[in-house]
Coordinates of C-alpha atoms in Angstrom, one line a residue:
X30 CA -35.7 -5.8 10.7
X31 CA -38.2 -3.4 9.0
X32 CA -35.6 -0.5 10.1
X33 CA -32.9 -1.6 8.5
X34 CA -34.9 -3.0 5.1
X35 CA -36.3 0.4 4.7
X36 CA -32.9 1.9 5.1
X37 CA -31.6 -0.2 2.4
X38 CA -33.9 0.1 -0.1
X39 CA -33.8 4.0 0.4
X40 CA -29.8 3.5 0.0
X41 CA -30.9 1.9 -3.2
X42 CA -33.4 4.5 -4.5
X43 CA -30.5 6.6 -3.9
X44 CA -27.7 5.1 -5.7
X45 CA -29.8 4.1 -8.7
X46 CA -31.0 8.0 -9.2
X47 CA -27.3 8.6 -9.0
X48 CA -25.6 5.5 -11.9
X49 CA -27.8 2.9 -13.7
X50 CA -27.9 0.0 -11.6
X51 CA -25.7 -2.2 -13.2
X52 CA -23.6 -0.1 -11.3
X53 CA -24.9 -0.1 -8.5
X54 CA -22.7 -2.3 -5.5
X55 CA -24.3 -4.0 -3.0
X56 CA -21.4 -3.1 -0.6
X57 CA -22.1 0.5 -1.3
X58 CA -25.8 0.1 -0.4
X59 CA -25.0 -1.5 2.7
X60 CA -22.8 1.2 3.5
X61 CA -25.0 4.1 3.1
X62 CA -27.4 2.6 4.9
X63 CA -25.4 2.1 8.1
X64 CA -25.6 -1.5 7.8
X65 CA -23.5 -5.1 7.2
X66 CA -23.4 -6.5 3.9
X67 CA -24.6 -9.7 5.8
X68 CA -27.9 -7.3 6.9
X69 CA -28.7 -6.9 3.7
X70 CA -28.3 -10.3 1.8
X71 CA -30.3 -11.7 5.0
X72 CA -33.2 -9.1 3.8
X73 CA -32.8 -9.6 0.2
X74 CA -31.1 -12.2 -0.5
X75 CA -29.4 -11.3 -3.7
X76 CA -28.9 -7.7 -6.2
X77 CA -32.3 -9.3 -8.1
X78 CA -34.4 -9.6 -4.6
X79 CA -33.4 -6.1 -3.4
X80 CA -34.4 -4.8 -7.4
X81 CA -37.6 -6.7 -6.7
X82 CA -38.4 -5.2 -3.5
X83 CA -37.5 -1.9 -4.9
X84 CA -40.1 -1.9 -7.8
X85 CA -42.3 -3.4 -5.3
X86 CA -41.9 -0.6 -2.4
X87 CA -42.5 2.1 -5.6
X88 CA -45.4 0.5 -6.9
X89 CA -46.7 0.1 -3.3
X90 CA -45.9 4.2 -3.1
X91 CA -47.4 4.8 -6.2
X92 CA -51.1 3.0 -5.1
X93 CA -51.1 4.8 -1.3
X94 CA -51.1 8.0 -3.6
X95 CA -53.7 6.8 -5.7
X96 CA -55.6 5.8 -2.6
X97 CA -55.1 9.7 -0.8
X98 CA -55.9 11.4 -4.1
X99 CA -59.8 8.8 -4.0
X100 CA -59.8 10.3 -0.5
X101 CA -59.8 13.6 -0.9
X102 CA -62.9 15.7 -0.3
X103 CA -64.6 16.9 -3.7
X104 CA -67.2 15.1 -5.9
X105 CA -66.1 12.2 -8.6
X106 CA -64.5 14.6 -11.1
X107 CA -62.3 16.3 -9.0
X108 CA -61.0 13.1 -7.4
X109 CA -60.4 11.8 -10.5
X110 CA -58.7 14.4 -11.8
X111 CA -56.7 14.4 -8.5
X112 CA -55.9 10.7 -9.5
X113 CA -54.8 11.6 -12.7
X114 CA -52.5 14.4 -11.6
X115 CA -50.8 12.2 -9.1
X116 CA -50.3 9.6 -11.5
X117 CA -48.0 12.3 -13.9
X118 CA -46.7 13.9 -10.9
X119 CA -45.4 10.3 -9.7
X120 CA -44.3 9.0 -13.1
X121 CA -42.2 12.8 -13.8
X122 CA -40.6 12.3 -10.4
X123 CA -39.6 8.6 -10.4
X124 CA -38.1 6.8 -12.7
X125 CA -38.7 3.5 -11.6
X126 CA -43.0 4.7 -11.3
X127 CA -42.8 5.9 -14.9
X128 CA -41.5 2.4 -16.0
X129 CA -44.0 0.8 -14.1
X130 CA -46.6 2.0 -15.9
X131 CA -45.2 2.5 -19.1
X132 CA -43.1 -0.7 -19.3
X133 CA -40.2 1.0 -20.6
X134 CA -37.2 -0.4 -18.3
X135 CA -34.0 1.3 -19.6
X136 CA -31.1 -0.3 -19.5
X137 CA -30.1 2.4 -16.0
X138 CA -33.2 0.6 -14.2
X139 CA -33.3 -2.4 -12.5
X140 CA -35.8 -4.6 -14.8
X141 CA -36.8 -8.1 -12.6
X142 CA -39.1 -10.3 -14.3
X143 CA -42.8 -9.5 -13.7
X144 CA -43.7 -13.0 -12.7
X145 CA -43.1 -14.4 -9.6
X146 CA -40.1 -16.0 -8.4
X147 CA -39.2 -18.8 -6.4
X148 CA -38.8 -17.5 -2.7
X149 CA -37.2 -18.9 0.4
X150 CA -36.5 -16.1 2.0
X151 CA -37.9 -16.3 5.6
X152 CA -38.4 -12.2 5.5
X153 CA -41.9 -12.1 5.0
X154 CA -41.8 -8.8 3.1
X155 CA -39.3 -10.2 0.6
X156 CA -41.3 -13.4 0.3
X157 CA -44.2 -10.6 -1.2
X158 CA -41.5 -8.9 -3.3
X159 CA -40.7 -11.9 -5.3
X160 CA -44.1 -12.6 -5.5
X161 CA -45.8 -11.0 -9.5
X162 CA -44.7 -7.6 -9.8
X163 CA -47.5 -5.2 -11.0
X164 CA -47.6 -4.7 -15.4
X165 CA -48.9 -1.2 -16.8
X166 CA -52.3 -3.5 -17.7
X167 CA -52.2 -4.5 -14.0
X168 CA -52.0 -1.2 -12.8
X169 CA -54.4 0.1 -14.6
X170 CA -56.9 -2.5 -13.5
X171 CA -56.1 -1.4 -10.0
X172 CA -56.6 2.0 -10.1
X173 CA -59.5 1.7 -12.3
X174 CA -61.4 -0.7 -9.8
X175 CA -60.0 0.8 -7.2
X176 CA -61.5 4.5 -8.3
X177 CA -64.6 2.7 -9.1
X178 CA -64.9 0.8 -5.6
X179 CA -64.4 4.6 -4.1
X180 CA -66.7 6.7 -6.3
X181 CA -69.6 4.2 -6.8
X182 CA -71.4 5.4 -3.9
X183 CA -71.1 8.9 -4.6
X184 CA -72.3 8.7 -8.6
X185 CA -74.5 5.2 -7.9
X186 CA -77.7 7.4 -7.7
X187 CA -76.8 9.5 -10.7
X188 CA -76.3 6.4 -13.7
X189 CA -74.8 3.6 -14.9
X190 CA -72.0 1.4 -13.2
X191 CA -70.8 0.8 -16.5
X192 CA -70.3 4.6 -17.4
X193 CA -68.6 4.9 -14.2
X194 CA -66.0 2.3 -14.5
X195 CA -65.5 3.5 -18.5
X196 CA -64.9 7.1 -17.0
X197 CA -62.2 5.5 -14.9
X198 CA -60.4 3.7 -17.4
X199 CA -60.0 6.5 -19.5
X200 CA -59.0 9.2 -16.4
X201 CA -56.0 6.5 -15.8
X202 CA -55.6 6.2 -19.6
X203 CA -55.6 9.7 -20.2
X204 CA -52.9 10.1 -17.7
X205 CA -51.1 7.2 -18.7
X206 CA -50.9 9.5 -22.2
X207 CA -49.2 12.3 -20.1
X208 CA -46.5 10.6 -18.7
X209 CA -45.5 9.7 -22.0
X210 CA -45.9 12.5 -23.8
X211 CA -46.4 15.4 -21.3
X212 CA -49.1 18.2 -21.9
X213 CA -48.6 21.8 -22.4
X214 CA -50.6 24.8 -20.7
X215 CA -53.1 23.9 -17.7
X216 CA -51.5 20.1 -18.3
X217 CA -53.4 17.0 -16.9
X218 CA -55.9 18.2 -14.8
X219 CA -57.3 20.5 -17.7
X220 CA -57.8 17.8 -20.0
X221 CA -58.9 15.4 -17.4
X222 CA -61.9 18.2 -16.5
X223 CA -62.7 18.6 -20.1
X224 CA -62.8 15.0 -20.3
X225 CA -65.1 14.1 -17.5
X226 CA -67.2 17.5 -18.2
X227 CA -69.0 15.3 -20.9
X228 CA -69.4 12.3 -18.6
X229 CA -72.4 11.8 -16.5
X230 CA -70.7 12.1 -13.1

């Protein structure tokens, strides 16, 4: 019932950006989303599995915008830059994306273990949800290799893999220091640039 889960965890986004989610009532998700309360325990299972497959919907989110911002025309610096600017962008807007990759969970998020947990739902989608939820070392990692896998085409004549992935890892590090502690004038994307002006791109 992909309709219906989507609805739901949308209902969910909602209600937590309007009262922490201990607050938040599973009847009132249903609700919103135009659907039985039985709907959605069949999809989640419980409060923790729909919290699960909420972080795991935003982390999803997050990566796709990763992914368009590798995929945009330009050479290695600006893509990277375009990662970088995504990534604050994404972490200012969401609350839920900002403690992803900070690890910060206040006490208005939902915070489900990171490790996996036992599963029997039979929605395949939840079963992935309750799989290991993503850490801010993971997501780093993925983004990282990910920009790497993208870019080492484009900068493999040029020099060194190694120089390549370092350049990576500190773009997403860089940005990661943004979303905690925001830049002023020209923000991310002008210290990304002056960044990556020194690296052999």
């Amino acid at each position: 019932m992909p309709a219906a889960r989507e609805s739901l965890l949308d209902a969910a986004f909602t209600a937590l950006a309007r009262r922490p989610w201990p607050a938040v009532r599973m009847v009132d998700v249903a609700a919103t989303a135009g659907v039985s309360r039985q709907t959605l325990y069949n999809e989640f299972g419980s409060k923790e599995g729909l919290a699960r497959a909420l972080v795991r919907r935003e982390a999803d989110g997050y990566l796709a915008g990763i992914e368009r911002a590798l995929a945009a025309p330009g050479d290695a610096r600006e893509r990277l830059t375009a990662t970088a600017e995504w990534t604050a962008s994404a972490a200012g807007e969401n609350a839920l994306v900002r403690a992803m990759l900070t690890g910060c969970w206040s006490d208005r998020l939902p915070s489900p273990t990171l490790s996996g947990v036992p599963s029997s739902s039979a929605v395949p989608a939840q079963r992935r949800a309750d799989g290991p939820l993503p850490s801010p070392g993971d997501l780093v990692a993925l983004v990282r290799d990910r920009a790497v896998a993208v870019l080492a085409g484009s900068v493999a004549a040029r020099g060194d893999g190694g120089e390549l992935t370092r350049s990576c890892e500190l773009v997403v590090r860089l940005a990661l220091s943004c979303v905690s502690a925001p830049p002023g004038d020209g923000g991310v994307a002008d210290l990304v640039r002056s960044v990556l002006h020194r690296q052999a791109l």
